[in-house]
Each structure stands twice: as structure tokens, then as C-alpha cells.
Amino acid sequence: MKVERKLSLWEKYLTLWVTLCIVVGILLGRTFPQISQILAEFEVAQVSIPIAVCLFFMIYPIMVQIDFKEVKKAIRSPKPVGLTLFMNWAIKPFTMAFFAWFFLSIVFGQFLTPEQIQQYRAGMILLGVAPCTAMVLMWSYLAKANVAHTLVMTAINSLTMVVLYAPLATFLLGISGIVVPWATIALTVTIYIVTPLVAGYYTRKIAIERKGLDWFQKKLIPPLGKIAIAALLITLVVLFSYQGQLLLAIPIIIGMITIGIFANILIIFAIPYIISKRIHLSYEDAAPVAIIAGSNHFEVAVAVAITLFGVQSGAALATVVGVLTEVPLMLFLVWLCKQTRAYFD
């Protein structure tokens, strides 16, 4: 029997806590600028280890709650998986390229130099070509969607990125010889998916065998849910103390890039959401399809931008904007899903 999950105090006022954590992170980064330098030393293949640890504790409690029988069902359901692959590889990279051109060259072109336009467009395109991270498991969980389907679609996206990322990025940027950041992809998949998946599977299996399903649902799940939310909020503090000073240093540039990213997210969210209704998917399957389409694998985008253009480049800056806007924008999509759930009834 499916147990209805009530919102905790942390989840009910999540927008408030997120806002406070963003402010705290920015103030920490501004008051103690050495924090960003210290955090930068703890990176492997462009993956921040402190943030990776926070993300593990964000994803692991969600993995524990997955009934792995549902994962088997998700694998045998081609519609959500097919729609996800179609949006992430046939539509999203091209719409991001369009919005990068439209906003940076047409709308804000008079305020930017040709070199800035070229660099920021490149960064936005690199974001658009890199589909979701495992963070979408958190967004799916908060939207009360099918987390098992989210897990399957996230894993498939990670595998297809190995094959499709470089050719699409090469085509859209017009730069030959783009190298796939194998180490970044492997490390993020291991930390964000494989490790919490294995830990979650055995935690669930052992807990139910020893204590029973009722104890598992009533005694173990609630505190783990609090851990997931706490890890999300700590991630925000770390993230914005690390990069949030950019918001204060060049807010106008950040705003220009963010508008283009946000426009693409809305369009890419809306298209599969509407299609899901047309092909008779339930809300629980439609929500993760749309949320995954809107999300970006920012670690890969940042790694490629730095490799191609340098750490101080406009392209790298644009991918960092993707990092900073990921959580607030995805929480907006979660809210949008909840507000439109009746559309699928």
C-alpha cells in the first residue's frame, strides 16, 4: 500500500529556508573570501568534493525509499524513457542555442561586446547539451513524483551523455576536437547515483528484514527525509559561499545569462509535460520527465568550458551561472508541477 507522505516543517517552508541559505552563503563568501579558495582546493575532475558529499546525503535518503520492484517496472515502460531521451538530445540543446543567440545577441546585444556574446553563448550551449544530474531525484521526491522512473531516466541520460555530448557540442559550437570529460562523468555518476543507490538498496533491504515494513516507514523514513532536506540546504550554503560572490560582482551580466537559461528551462519543461498528457502518462511519470528535461549536468558543462576556454573565460562564467541558478529554478519547477497536478486527473 502506498503511504501518503505528509510535508514536514522543513518541506512546507522550503522556499524560505532556501532563500535564507542562499543569503547566508553569499554573506559567508563575501565576508570570508578565502572560503572559495579553500573549497577550490578540494576538487577532483572539476567536481567539488564538499558539494559532492552534501549531494550524497541529499540523494541517499531518497534512494532508501525506492521500492526496487518499481525500478524494474520503470525499465519496462518505454514512453517516459523515450520522451526523456527525445527532449534531452533532439530538442533541448537546440532550444538553448536559440535562446543563447536571441537574448545575448538580439535582446542584450547592445550592452555586450562581440567577444562576450560569443563566450557566454558557448557556456550556455555547453549547459544545454549536458542533461540532468542525480539532483533531479530530490526534485522528483519533492514533487511527489515517481522516483523509481527518475532513477532509471537519470541513469540512461548519464550513459547516453558519454556518446552524444561531444558530437552535439562540436556541432553547436563549431569547435572540433571537444573532449568528453570522462573523469567528471564517471565521478559524478559514482558519487551521485551508484554509491547512494547501493547504500540505499541495502539499507532498505536490511531494515525491512530486521524491523519490518511498518518500522521502516514510520521510524526510519521521517528522519532520513529531514537529512535529505538538511543536505540540500547545506549544499546551498556551500555553493553560494563558493560562487555566490559573482552575483554581487557582476549582477547585470548574471541576470542576462539567467534569463536565457530560465526561458529554455520553461519551454523544455512545458513541452514534455504537455506531451505526457497527450500520451496518457500519469502525473507521477510526467513530472520527472519534465523536471529532468529542465535540469542540467553543470559539473560536465563547467569542466568542458574550462578545458576549452579557460577558467577566467566568459564561457566558464556562463556555466557557473547554471550552477547558481539550478536549485532555485528547479524548485520553481517543483512548485509548478504541484500547482498543475490536477491537469492529469
CSV table of C-alpha atoms in Angstrom, one decimal:
chain,number,residue,atom,x,y,z
A,1,MET,CA,0.0,0.0,0.0
A,2,LYS,CA,1.3,3.4,-0.9
A,3,VAL,CA,1.7,5.6,2.2
A,4,GLU,CA,0.8,9.3,1.8
A,5,ARG,CA,3.8,11.4,2.8
A,6,LYS,CA,3.0,14.5,4.8
A,7,LEU,CA,5.1,17.6,4.5
A,8,SER,CA,7.5,18.3,7.3
A,9,LEU,CA,8.1,21.8,8.6
A,10,TRP,CA,11.3,21.9,6.5
A,11,GLU,CA,9.5,20.9,3.3
A,12,LYS,CA,6.4,23.1,4.0
A,13,TYR,CA,8.5,26.3,4.2
A,14,LEU,CA,11.3,25.1,1.9
A,15,THR,CA,11.3,28.3,-0.2
A,16,LEU,CA,12.0,30.3,2.9
A,17,TRP,CA,14.9,28.1,4.1
A,18,VAL,CA,16.3,28.1,0.5
A,19,THR,CA,16.3,31.9,0.4
A,20,LEU,CA,17.9,32.2,3.8
A,21,CYS,CA,20.6,29.6,2.9
A,22,ILE,CA,21.4,31.5,-0.3
A,23,VAL,CA,21.8,34.7,1.6
A,24,VAL,CA,23.9,33.1,4.3
A,25,GLY,CA,26.1,31.5,1.6
A,26,ILE,CA,26.6,34.8,-0.3
A,27,LEU,CA,27.4,36.7,3.0
A,28,LEU,CA,29.9,34.0,4.0
A,29,GLY,CA,31.6,34.1,0.6
A,30,ARG,CA,31.8,37.9,0.8
A,31,THR,CA,32.9,38.2,4.4
A,32,PHE,CA,35.4,35.3,4.2
A,33,PRO,CA,36.6,35.2,0.6
A,34,GLN,CA,39.2,32.7,1.5
A,35,ILE,CA,36.4,30.1,1.8
A,36,SER,CA,36.1,29.8,-2.0
A,37,GLN,CA,39.9,29.4,-2.3
A,38,ILE,CA,39.8,26.6,0.3
A,39,LEU,CA,36.9,24.8,-1.3
A,40,ALA,CA,38.5,25.1,-4.7
A,41,GLU,CA,41.5,23.0,-3.4
A,42,PHE,CA,39.1,20.1,-2.7
A,43,GLU,CA,38.2,19.3,-6.3
A,44,VAL,CA,38.7,16.2,-8.4
A,45,ALA,CA,37.9,16.4,-12.2
A,46,GLN,CA,36.1,19.7,-11.7
A,47,VAL,CA,33.8,18.1,-9.0
A,48,SER,CA,33.8,19.8,-5.7
A,49,ILE,CA,34.2,17.1,-3.0
A,50,PRO,CA,32.4,19.1,-0.2
A,51,ILE,CA,29.4,19.6,-2.5
A,52,ALA,CA,29.6,16.0,-3.7
A,53,VAL,CA,29.4,14.8,0.0
A,54,CYS,CA,26.4,17.1,0.6
A,55,LEU,CA,24.7,15.7,-2.6
A,56,PHE,CA,25.3,12.2,-1.4
A,57,PHE,CA,23.5,12.8,1.8
A,58,MET,CA,20.8,14.5,-0.2
A,59,ILE,CA,20.3,11.6,-2.6
A,60,TYR,CA,20.9,8.6,-0.3
A,61,PRO,CA,17.7,9.1,1.8
A,62,ILE,CA,15.7,9.2,-1.4
A,63,MET,CA,17.3,6.0,-2.7
A,64,VAL,CA,16.3,4.3,0.6
A,65,GLN,CA,12.7,5.0,-0.2
A,66,ILE,CA,12.7,3.5,-3.7
A,67,ASP,CA,11.0,0.1,-4.0
A,68,PHE,CA,13.3,-1.6,-6.4
A,69,LYS,CA,10.4,-3.6,-7.8
A,70,GLU,CA,9.2,-0.2,-9.2
A,71,VAL,CA,12.6,0.3,-10.9
A,72,LYS,CA,12.1,-3.0,-12.8
A,73,LYS,CA,8.6,-1.7,-13.9
A,74,ALA,CA,10.2,1.6,-15.0
A,75,ILE,CA,12.7,-0.1,-17.1
A,76,ARG,CA,9.9,-1.9,-19.0
A,77,SER,CA,8.0,1.4,-19.5
A,78,PRO,CA,9.3,2.9,-22.8
A,79,LYS,CA,7.2,6.1,-23.0
A,80,PRO,CA,8.8,8.1,-20.2
A,81,VAL,CA,12.3,7.0,-21.1
A,82,GLY,CA,11.8,7.6,-24.8
A,83,LEU,CA,10.3,11.1,-24.2
A,84,THR,CA,13.2,12.0,-21.9
A,85,LEU,CA,15.8,11.0,-24.4
A,86,PHE,CA,14.0,12.8,-27.2
A,87,MET,CA,13.8,16.1,-25.2
A,88,ASN,CA,17.4,16.0,-23.8
A,89,TRP,CA,19.1,15.2,-27.1
A,90,ALA,CA,16.8,16.2,-30.0
A,91,ILE,CA,15.2,19.4,-28.6
A,92,LYS,CA,16.9,20.9,-25.6
A,93,PRO,CA,20.5,21.6,-27.0
A,94,PHE,CA,18.9,23.4,-30.0
A,95,THR,CA,16.5,25.5,-28.0
A,96,MET,CA,19.3,26.5,-25.6
A,97,ALA,CA,21.4,27.5,-28.6
A,98,PHE,CA,18.5,29.6,-29.9
A,99,PHE,CA,17.8,31.3,-26.6
A,100,ALA,CA,21.5,32.0,-26.1
A,101,TRP,CA,21.6,33.7,-29.5
A,102,PHE,CA,18.3,35.5,-29.1
A,103,PHE,CA,18.9,37.0,-25.6
A,104,LEU,CA,22.6,37.7,-25.8
A,105,SER,CA,22.8,38.9,-29.5
A,106,ILE,CA,19.3,40.4,-30.0
A,107,VAL,CA,17.8,41.5,-26.7
A,108,PHE,CA,21.1,42.4,-24.8
A,109,GLY,CA,23.4,42.7,-27.8
A,110,GLN,CA,23.9,46.4,-27.4
A,111,PHE,CA,25.2,46.0,-23.9
A,112,LEU,CA,27.8,43.3,-24.7
A,113,THR,CA,30.9,43.1,-26.8
A,114,PRO,CA,31.0,40.5,-29.6
A,115,GLU,CA,33.6,38.5,-27.7
A,116,GLN,CA,31.3,38.5,-24.6
A,117,ILE,CA,28.4,37.3,-26.6
A,118,GLN,CA,30.4,34.5,-28.2
A,119,GLN,CA,31.8,33.4,-24.9
A,120,TYR,CA,28.5,33.5,-22.9
A,121,ARG,CA,26.7,31.7,-25.8
A,122,ALA,CA,29.3,29.0,-25.7
A,123,GLY,CA,28.8,28.4,-22.0
A,124,MET,CA,25.0,28.3,-22.3
A,125,ILE,CA,25.2,25.8,-25.1
A,126,LEU,CA,27.5,23.6,-23.1
A,127,LEU,CA,24.9,23.7,-20.3
A,128,GLY,CA,22.1,22.8,-22.7
A,129,VAL,CA,24.0,19.8,-24.1
A,130,ALA,CA,24.6,18.3,-20.7
A,131,PRO,CA,21.4,16.7,-19.4
A,132,CYS,CA,20.4,16.2,-15.7
A,133,THR,CA,22.3,15.2,-12.7
A,134,ALA,CA,21.1,13.0,-9.9
A,135,MET,CA,19.8,16.1,-8.1
A,136,VAL,CA,16.6,15.6,-10.0
A,137,LEU,CA,15.9,12.8,-7.6
A,138,MET,CA,15.4,15.4,-5.0
A,139,TRP,CA,13.2,17.5,-7.2
A,140,SER,CA,11.1,14.4,-8.1
A,141,TYR,CA,10.8,13.5,-4.5
A,142,LEU,CA,9.6,17.0,-3.5
A,143,ALA,CA,7.1,16.9,-6.4
A,144,LYS,CA,5.8,13.6,-5.1
A,145,ALA,CA,6.5,12.0,-8.5
A,146,ASN,CA,7.8,8.5,-9.4
A,147,VAL,CA,11.3,8.5,-8.1
A,148,ALA,CA,12.0,5.0,-9.5
A,149,HIS,CA,11.3,6.3,-13.0
A,150,THR,CA,13.5,9.3,-12.2
A,151,LEU,CA,16.4,7.0,-11.2
A,152,VAL,CA,16.1,5.0,-14.4
A,153,MET,CA,15.9,8.0,-16.7
A,154,THR,CA,18.8,9.7,-14.9
A,155,ALA,CA,21.0,6.6,-15.3
A,156,ILE,CA,20.1,6.3,-19.0
A,157,ASN,CA,20.9,10.0,-19.5
A,158,SER,CA,24.3,9.6,-17.9
A,159,LEU,CA,25.1,6.7,-20.3
A,160,THR,CA,23.9,8.5,-23.4
A,161,MET,CA,26.0,11.6,-22.5
A,162,VAL,CA,29.2,9.6,-22.9
A,163,VAL,CA,28.2,9.0,-26.6
A,164,LEU,CA,26.3,12.1,-27.6
A,165,TYR,CA,27.8,15.0,-25.6
A,166,ALA,CA,30.9,15.6,-27.7
A,167,PRO,CA,29.3,15.4,-31.2
A,168,LEU,CA,26.4,17.7,-30.2
A,169,ALA,CA,28.7,20.2,-28.5
A,170,THR,CA,31.0,20.1,-31.5
A,171,PHE,CA,28.1,20.7,-33.9
A,172,LEU,CA,26.5,23.6,-32.0
A,173,LEU,CA,29.8,25.4,-31.1
A,174,GLY,CA,31.5,24.8,-34.4
A,175,ILE,CA,34.7,23.7,-32.5
A,176,SER,CA,36.3,20.5,-33.4
A,177,GLY,CA,38.1,18.1,-31.0
A,178,ILE,CA,35.8,18.6,-28.0
A,179,VAL,CA,37.0,16.1,-25.4
A,180,VAL,CA,34.4,14.3,-23.3
A,181,PRO,CA,35.3,14.8,-19.6
A,182,TRP,CA,35.3,11.1,-18.8
A,183,ALA,CA,36.6,11.5,-15.3
A,184,THR,CA,34.0,14.1,-14.4
A,185,ILE,CA,31.1,11.9,-15.8
A,186,ALA,CA,32.5,8.8,-14.1
A,187,LEU,CA,33.0,10.6,-10.7
A,188,THR,CA,29.6,12.3,-10.6
A,189,VAL,CA,27.8,9.1,-11.6
A,190,THR,CA,29.6,7.2,-8.9
A,191,ILE,CA,29.0,9.7,-6.2
A,192,TYR,CA,25.5,10.8,-7.1
A,193,ILE,CA,24.0,7.6,-8.4
A,194,VAL,CA,25.9,4.4,-7.9
A,195,THR,CA,27.1,4.9,-4.3
A,196,PRO,CA,23.8,6.2,-2.8
A,197,LEU,CA,21.9,3.6,-4.9
A,198,VAL,CA,23.8,0.7,-3.4
A,199,ALA,CA,23.7,2.1,0.1
A,200,GLY,CA,20.0,2.8,-0.2
A,201,TYR,CA,19.2,-0.6,-1.5
A,202,TYR,CA,21.0,-2.4,1.3
A,203,THR,CA,19.7,0.0,4.0
A,204,ARG,CA,16.1,-0.7,2.8
A,205,LYS,CA,16.6,-4.4,2.5
A,206,ILE,CA,18.2,-4.9,5.9
A,207,ALA,CA,15.8,-2.6,7.7
A,208,ILE,CA,12.7,-4.3,6.4
A,209,GLU,CA,14.1,-7.8,7.0
A,210,ARG,CA,15.1,-7.0,10.6
A,211,LYS,CA,12.4,-4.5,11.7
A,212,GLY,CA,9.6,-4.8,9.3
A,213,LEU,CA,7.9,-2.5,6.8
A,214,ASP,CA,5.9,-0.6,9.4
A,215,TRP,CA,9.0,0.3,11.4
A,216,PHE,CA,10.8,1.2,8.2
A,217,GLN,CA,8.1,3.6,7.0
A,218,LYS,CA,7.3,5.2,10.4
A,219,LYS,CA,10.7,5.2,12.2
A,220,LEU,CA,13.4,5.3,9.6
A,221,ILE,CA,12.0,7.3,6.7
A,222,PRO,CA,11.0,10.5,8.6
A,223,PRO,CA,14.5,11.2,10.0
A,224,LEU,CA,16.1,10.4,6.6
A,225,GLY,CA,13.7,12.8,4.9
A,226,LYS,CA,15.0,15.5,7.3
A,227,ILE,CA,18.6,14.6,6.4
A,228,ALA,CA,17.9,15.0,2.7
A,229,ILE,CA,16.4,18.5,3.2
A,230,ALA,CA,19.2,19.5,5.5
A,231,ALA,CA,21.8,18.3,3.0
A,232,LEU,CA,20.1,20.4,0.3
A,233,LEU,CA,20.2,23.5,2.5
A,234,ILE,CA,23.9,22.9,3.4
A,235,THR,CA,24.7,22.4,-0.3
A,236,LEU,CA,23.2,25.8,-1.0
A,237,VAL,CA,25.3,27.5,1.7
A,238,VAL,CA,28.5,25.8,0.4
A,239,LEU,CA,27.6,26.5,-3.2
A,240,PHE,CA,26.8,30.2,-2.8
A,241,SER,CA,29.8,30.8,-0.4
A,242,TYR,CA,31.9,29.2,-3.2
A,243,GLN,CA,30.5,31.1,-6.2
A,244,GLY,CA,27.8,33.4,-4.9
A,245,GLN,CA,30.1,36.5,-4.9
A,246,LEU,CA,29.6,36.6,-8.6
A,247,LEU,CA,26.0,37.7,-8.1
A,248,LEU,CA,27.3,40.7,-6.3
A,249,ALA,CA,30.3,41.4,-8.5
A,250,ILE,CA,28.5,41.3,-11.9
A,251,PRO,CA,24.8,41.1,-11.3
A,252,ILE,CA,23.7,42.5,-14.6
A,253,ILE,CA,25.7,40.0,-16.6
A,254,ILE,CA,24.5,37.2,-14.4
A,255,GLY,CA,20.9,38.4,-15.0
A,256,MET,CA,21.3,38.4,-18.8
A,257,ILE,CA,22.6,34.9,-18.8
A,258,THR,CA,20.0,33.7,-16.3
A,259,ILE,CA,17.1,35.0,-18.4
A,260,GLY,CA,18.1,32.9,-21.4
A,261,ILE,CA,18.6,29.8,-19.2
A,262,PHE,CA,15.3,30.3,-17.5
A,263,ALA,CA,13.4,30.8,-20.8
A,264,ASN,CA,14.9,27.5,-22.1
A,265,ILE,CA,14.0,25.7,-18.9
A,266,LEU,CA,10.4,26.8,-19.1
A,267,ILE,CA,10.0,25.7,-22.7
A,268,ILE,CA,11.8,22.4,-22.2
A,269,PHE,CA,9.7,21.8,-19.1
A,270,ALA,CA,6.4,22.6,-20.8
A,271,ILE,CA,6.8,20.6,-24.0
A,272,PRO,CA,7.2,17.1,-22.4
A,273,TYR,CA,4.7,18.0,-19.7
A,274,ILE,CA,2.0,18.6,-22.3
A,275,ILE,CA,3.1,15.6,-24.4
A,276,SER,CA,2.9,13.4,-21.3
A,277,LYS,CA,-0.7,14.3,-21.0
A,278,ARG,CA,-1.3,13.5,-24.7
A,279,ILE,CA,0.3,10.1,-24.4
A,280,HIS,CA,-1.6,9.3,-21.2
A,281,LEU,CA,1.2,9.3,-18.7
A,282,SER,CA,0.2,9.8,-15.1
A,283,TYR,CA,1.3,12.8,-13.1
A,284,GLU,CA,3.9,10.7,-11.2
A,285,ASP,CA,5.6,9.8,-14.5
A,286,ALA,CA,5.0,13.1,-16.3
A,287,ALA,CA,6.6,15.3,-13.6
A,288,PRO,CA,10.0,13.6,-13.6
A,289,VAL,CA,10.1,13.6,-17.4
A,290,ALA,CA,9.5,17.4,-17.4
A,291,ILE,CA,11.8,18.1,-14.5
A,292,ILE,CA,14.7,16.0,-16.0
A,293,ALA,CA,14.3,17.9,-19.2
A,294,GLY,CA,14.8,21.2,-17.4
A,295,SER,CA,17.8,20.2,-15.4
A,296,ASN,CA,21.5,20.4,-16.5
A,297,HIS,CA,24.6,18.4,-15.6
A,298,PHE,CA,26.5,21.6,-14.6
A,299,GLU,CA,29.7,19.8,-13.5
A,300,VAL,CA,30.3,18.4,-17.0
A,301,ALA,CA,29.5,21.8,-18.6
A,302,VAL,CA,31.9,23.6,-16.2
A,303,ALA,CA,34.6,21.1,-16.9
A,304,VAL,CA,34.3,21.4,-20.7
A,305,ALA,CA,34.1,25.2,-20.6
A,306,ILE,CA,37.3,25.5,-18.5
A,307,THR,CA,39.1,22.9,-20.7
A,308,LEU,CA,38.1,24.7,-24.0
A,309,PHE,CA,38.1,28.4,-23.0
A,310,GLY,CA,40.0,28.7,-19.7
A,311,VAL,CA,38.9,29.2,-16.1
A,312,GLN,CA,38.6,33.0,-16.5
A,313,SER,CA,36.6,32.8,-19.7
A,314,GLY,CA,33.0,34.1,-20.3
A,315,ALA,CA,32.1,30.5,-21.2
A,316,ALA,CA,33.1,29.2,-17.8
A,317,LEU,CA,31.3,32.1,-16.2
A,318,ALA,CA,28.1,31.2,-18.0
A,319,THR,CA,28.3,27.6,-16.8
A,320,VAL,CA,28.8,28.8,-13.3
A,321,VAL,CA,25.6,30.8,-13.6
A,322,GLY,CA,24.0,27.5,-14.4
A,323,VAL,CA,25.3,26.1,-11.1
A,324,LEU,CA,24.0,29.1,-9.1
A,325,THR,CA,20.5,29.1,-10.8
A,326,GLU,CA,20.0,25.3,-10.8
A,327,VAL,CA,18.4,24.9,-7.4
A,328,PRO,CA,16.2,28.0,-7.3
A,329,LEU,CA,14.9,27.3,-10.9
A,330,MET,CA,14.3,23.6,-10.3
A,331,LEU,CA,12.4,24.4,-7.1
A,332,PHE,CA,10.2,26.6,-9.2
A,333,LEU,CA,9.5,23.7,-11.5
A,334,VAL,CA,8.7,21.5,-8.5
A,335,TRP,CA,6.2,24.2,-7.4
A,336,LEU,CA,4.8,24.4,-11.0
A,337,CYS,CA,4.3,20.6,-11.0
A,338,LYS,CA,2.4,20.7,-7.8
A,339,GLN,CA,0.2,23.5,-9.0
A,340,THR,CA,-0.7,21.7,-12.2
A,341,ARG,CA,-1.1,18.2,-10.8
A,342,ALA,CA,-4.9,18.4,-11.4
A,343,TYR,CA,-4.2,18.7,-15.1
A,344,PHE,CA,-3.5,14.9,-15.1
A,345,ASP,CA,-6.6,13.9,-13.1
